[in-house]
Amino acid sequence: MSVPRRLVAVARPSTLCTAASRRAIPAPSRTGTRDQSTQASRKLHHQIPHRAQAAAVAQPQQQPQVVGSTNPALSFPCLDAVESRSASLSRRSTSGPEPSYTTGQHLNFHSREPLLLDWGGILPEFNIAYETWGHLNRDKTNAILLHTGLSASSHAHSTDTNPKPGWWEKFIGSGKPLDTDKYFVICTNVIGGCYGSTGPSSTDPANGERYATRFPILTMEDMVRAQFRLLDALGIEKLYASVGSSMGGMQSLAAGVLFSDRIGRLVSISGCARSHPYSIAMRHTQRQVLMMDPNWARGFYYDGVPPHGGMKLAREIATVTYRSGPEWEQRFGRRRADPSRPPALCPDFLIETYLDHAGEKWCLEYDPNSLLYVSKAMDLFDLGQEHRNRINKVRQDNSAKLQAFRDGVAVASNVQGDLCNLTLPDQPYEEKEQPAEVTINNGVADTGAMLNANEPPQDLVAGLKPLANTPALVLGVASDILFPAWQQREIASTLKRTGNENVTHIELGEEKSLFGHDTFLLDLEYVGGAVKKFLG
């Protein structure tokens, strides 16, 4: 149906160069005074964090005393804690990066064959950290590839060498949904991650230094191609199943599209076939608060204080999207942590203290640059045919670049392209009225002819056509706000429109789960039960 006129953003692009190019080509100024003022401002900006840290090391922060003030100044223990941690990490920074980002013993696959990435980057070699459970049968036909969420390691279940419980501990094992009496389960840490697989914190073999933000942009498909290099090394020609939840659900679909002849069936839980504005916006916000932390240092923080403050805030934002409103109403309500004390601007309500604890606990457990790269790969995810055609064209254009790398031939780089690879508008975004004939399809605007609200986009149908003969389980949760249930309905209806007659779609209502997006980690009965039944 048609909708009233709406406002959309349009931009006039210009080129924004990197910091290196700005230093090489200083911008002209109108007056020397303005130059001096700008330089002084920049100098002051860069000095403030260092002075704050030095002061925190030297002595505790004291509240300003104002003579004659009507009210005393508030205390900010939450900020004191951040400054104290920065001071502590500063004293330890000479011993190397903090922390080590490890989950214990795991297996390692090393590929010396270069990997061409979708957007033109090249990994000359790479590692894949992985763990396995169960036994591979003689024909190597019982393997299940388990894909992880954004920040998960390969440690989905405990092993003899690492007895710590894994992130899907209750779902893997004898008689469990991923039954190790039947299946050989493989779980990897994705490339771009920080738990043993090659990522921004890894060493670039070209110069012996950490990649940091010299690491190339990734896609879900890049991660899947690296995983299938591992399968090749294990001699596994065809998977019994590809299984994943959240980002793993996206990877599972991508694996099916890229390697449809090598997957017997697939499971996608709380995932999507293309990222949508809300989830992109939330991940963008997380990246922004992280990158605004002065300690991030444009990604080159490995020999200093990590951006733990930005990571803490990013995790708090993420946690808001992982759980649901109904659960929090029951769990926290409007209760305050200590009703006997007056309100404070620091965490005060129970929900605030919960988020504060979640952020504090996680801020040193995951590499900040990995968060940036892996979350951006989620944003770029789109299995629609138009996007696939564009990426295939980019890959084709870069095939010569990969061959030259293999031959050891230096490829002349486009200096302008290397230094100025981001476009931003000259002026703030302007609002423009959107034509009235726009219609809404499953929450996505489509111009042109009116579409049935239950009809999946033809572009997506064409993109998922390789899955027309692959049995699929698609599961969603009504209380999920990060990957809403309509996105799983879109996957299921699109698969059916490809001609796939073996699609199982399950949606858990709020009467079955109030845990939102995190349901896939918690619900052994409904999520685990559905997976076990589907796998057979």
Short mmCIF file of N, CA, C and O in Angstrom, two decimals, residues 7 90 207 323 359 456 508:
data_model
loop_
_atom_site.label_atom_id
_atom_site.label_comp_id
_atom_site.label_asym_id
_atom_site.label_seq_id
_atom_site.Cartn_x
_atom_site.Cartn_y
_atom_site.Cartn_z
N LEU A 7 10.55 11.67 4.56
CA LEU A 7 11.80 12.39 4.37
C LEU A 7 12.93 11.40 4.32
O LEU A 7 13.04 10.52 5.16
N SER A 90 48.05 2.06 32.09
CA SER A 90 49.18 2.89 31.66
C SER A 90 50.46 2.41 32.31
O SER A 90 51.52 2.37 31.68
N ASN A 207 55.57 -6.76 7.02
CA ASN A 207 56.46 -5.83 7.74
C ASN A 207 56.73 -6.24 9.19
O ASN A 207 57.46 -5.54 9.91
N ARG A 323 18.93 -8.30 24.69
CA ARG A 323 17.85 -8.77 25.55
C ARG A 323 16.57 -7.98 25.28
O ARG A 323 16.59 -6.96 24.59
N GLY A 359 29.32 -4.18 30.61
CA GLY A 359 30.36 -3.48 29.88
C GLY A 359 31.73 -3.60 30.51
O GLY A 359 32.73 -3.83 29.84
N PRO A 456 8.33 -11.64 -0.90
CA PRO A 456 9.73 -11.26 -0.74
C PRO A 456 10.25 -10.53 -1.97
O PRO A 456 9.76 -10.74 -3.08
N LEU A 508 9.30 -18.35 17.80
CA LEU A 508 8.99 -18.48 19.22
C LEU A 508 8.33 -17.21 19.72
O LEU A 508 8.93 -16.13 19.69
#
